[in-house]
XYZ file of C-alpha atoms in Angstrom:
166
model
C 0.000 0.000 0.000
C 1.315 3.418 -0.901
C 1.764 6.081 1.735
C -1.137 8.204 0.413
C -3.426 5.146 0.413
C -2.445 4.314 3.969
C -3.203 7.861 5.123
C -6.608 7.721 3.410
C -7.307 4.308 4.980
C -6.434 5.564 8.460
C -8.606 8.651 8.045
C -11.531 6.554 6.887
C -11.182 4.096 9.770
C -10.846 6.909 12.314
C -14.022 8.574 11.071
C -16.118 5.394 10.736
C -14.962 3.237 13.657
C -17.841 4.089 16.006
C -20.504 3.564 13.347
C -18.975 0.247 12.294
C -18.812 -0.908 15.891
C -22.450 0.013 16.593
C -23.567 -1.678 13.394
C -21.650 -4.826 14.308
C -23.238 -4.782 17.764
C -26.710 -4.566 16.248
C -25.936 -7.634 14.192
C -24.458 -9.820 16.929
C -25.547 -8.185 20.242
C -22.214 -8.771 21.901
C -19.594 -6.019 22.175
C -16.650 -8.413 22.150
C -17.864 -10.170 19.037
C -18.671 -6.789 17.489
C -15.081 -5.688 18.058
C -13.859 -8.912 16.452
C -16.134 -8.374 13.451
C -14.903 -4.810 12.996
C -11.278 -5.926 13.300
C -11.832 -8.662 10.710
C -13.580 -6.219 8.392
C -10.863 -3.588 8.724
C -8.115 -6.135 8.076
C -9.908 -7.226 4.904
C -10.492 -3.592 3.979
C -6.784 -2.845 4.343
C -6.014 -5.585 1.823
C -8.697 -4.323 -0.562
C -8.350 -0.582 0.038
C -7.527 0.280 -3.546
C -10.550 -1.687 -4.778
C -12.787 -0.154 -2.093
C -11.706 3.318 -3.173
C -13.092 2.607 -6.625
C -16.541 1.714 -5.260
C -19.401 4.144 -5.875
C -20.153 4.228 -2.148
C -17.288 3.163 0.092
C -19.499 3.117 3.197
C -21.884 0.638 1.551
C -18.909 -1.431 0.405
C -17.527 -1.602 3.962
C -20.949 -2.320 5.498
C -21.349 -5.210 3.063
C -17.942 -6.492 4.174
C -19.074 -6.187 7.819
C -22.329 -8.061 7.208
C -20.445 -10.792 5.343
C -17.970 -11.058 8.237
C -20.930 -11.416 10.606
C -22.548 -14.119 8.476
C -19.207 -15.947 8.171
C -18.696 -15.742 11.931
C -22.147 -17.199 12.592
C -21.168 -20.289 10.593
C -18.277 -21.068 12.891
C -19.000 -24.137 15.055
C -17.985 -22.487 18.336
C -20.619 -19.746 17.873
C -23.565 -22.136 17.782
C -23.661 -22.895 21.456
C -22.974 -20.722 24.462
C -22.470 -22.543 27.713
C -21.092 -21.557 31.085
C -20.228 -23.267 34.318
C -21.254 -20.316 36.463
C -24.336 -18.252 36.967
C -23.883 -14.534 36.317
C -22.986 -12.369 39.310
C -25.634 -9.815 38.406
C -29.210 -10.545 37.423
C -30.331 -9.496 33.975
C -32.268 -6.241 33.991
C -36.048 -6.530 34.094
C -38.521 -4.784 31.843
C -38.405 -1.639 33.935
C -34.612 -1.327 33.688
C -34.144 -2.007 30.006
C -37.407 -0.495 28.854
C -38.927 -1.020 25.465
C -35.636 -0.376 23.671
C -33.961 -3.296 25.452
C -36.962 -5.513 24.787
C -36.880 -4.703 21.086
C -33.155 -5.440 20.885
C -33.774 -8.793 22.556
C -36.486 -9.587 20.024
C -34.243 -8.577 17.103
C -31.453 -10.707 18.606
C -33.796 -13.718 18.498
C -34.330 -13.393 14.732
C -32.459 -15.751 12.407
C -29.172 -14.262 11.211
C -30.218 -13.306 7.670
C -33.475 -11.731 8.815
C -31.580 -9.823 11.477
C -29.100 -8.612 8.866
C -31.956 -7.450 6.621
C -33.666 -5.606 9.496
C -30.427 -3.873 10.547
C -29.561 -2.847 6.995
C -33.077 -1.710 6.090
C -34.245 -0.007 9.267
C -31.158 0.935 11.279
C -28.863 1.847 8.396
C -31.754 3.008 6.172
C -30.713 1.150 3.032
C -33.085 0.567 0.147
C -34.267 -2.886 -0.818
C -31.892 -2.821 -3.778
C -28.871 -1.766 -1.697
C -29.630 -4.424 0.903
C -29.949 -7.085 -1.797
C -26.630 -6.067 -3.309
C -24.832 -6.080 0.046
C -26.162 -9.510 1.004
C -25.844 -10.981 -2.474
C -29.527 -11.929 -2.672
C -32.458 -10.873 -4.842
C -34.714 -7.920 -4.028
C -37.614 -10.358 -3.688
C -35.702 -12.256 -1.012
C -35.004 -8.998 0.841
C -38.716 -8.146 0.745
C -39.822 -11.576 1.930
C -37.166 -11.726 4.678
C -38.183 -8.233 5.820
C -41.869 -9.151 5.867
C -41.218 -12.363 7.801
C -38.929 -10.622 10.285
C -41.463 -7.844 10.901
C -44.246 -10.416 11.287
C -42.131 -12.291 13.853
C -41.339 -9.073 15.724
C -44.990 -7.977 15.758
C -46.095 -11.353 17.094
C -43.376 -11.327 19.738
C -44.267 -7.794 20.829
C -47.919 -8.798 21.095
C -46.947 -11.808 23.228
C -44.667 -9.734 25.465
C -47.031 -6.808 25.948
C -50.266 -8.811 25.848
C -51.764 -6.156 23.572
C -53.783 -7.220 20.536
C -53.397 -5.046 17.447
C-alpha cells in the first residue's frame, strides 16, 4: 500500500470506527464479538483498500464487508452454542430497567441471522431494498420476503410480550 493510500485508509477508519462498531453490535448483540467483526472487516479492507476506493459508495462497500464477516462468523461451530459453568454475578435487567428499547433489541437478537441482517440494513442503516440485496448478495424479492417475515415475527413477539392485541 502506498503512503497516500495508507493515510486515506487511516482517516476513513478513524471517522467510521464508532458507526462500524455500533452496526456490528446490532448484528451480533455482543460487544466483544462486534469488536472482532470490525477488526476482521478492517483487516480485509486494508487488503482491498484500492478496490474499495473505486466503489461508488465506500461506506456501503464496507458495510457489506461487515455483514459478510458477521454471516461468516455465525457459521463457525464455536458460535452455535454458548455454555457456562457459572451463573452470572448480576441478574439481567427486568422490563423496567431495560425499557422497550432493550426488549426490542432482545427480540431482534432472536431473529435468524439473515433476517436480522436485513432488518439492521433496512431499518437501522436506512438502506433501500436494492442496496440491501446487493450487500447480502440476494435478490430484491428475497429482501422483501425476509423483511416481511422478520417484521411479522417481531410484531407477534411484541404482542406476546405486551399482551396487547393489534
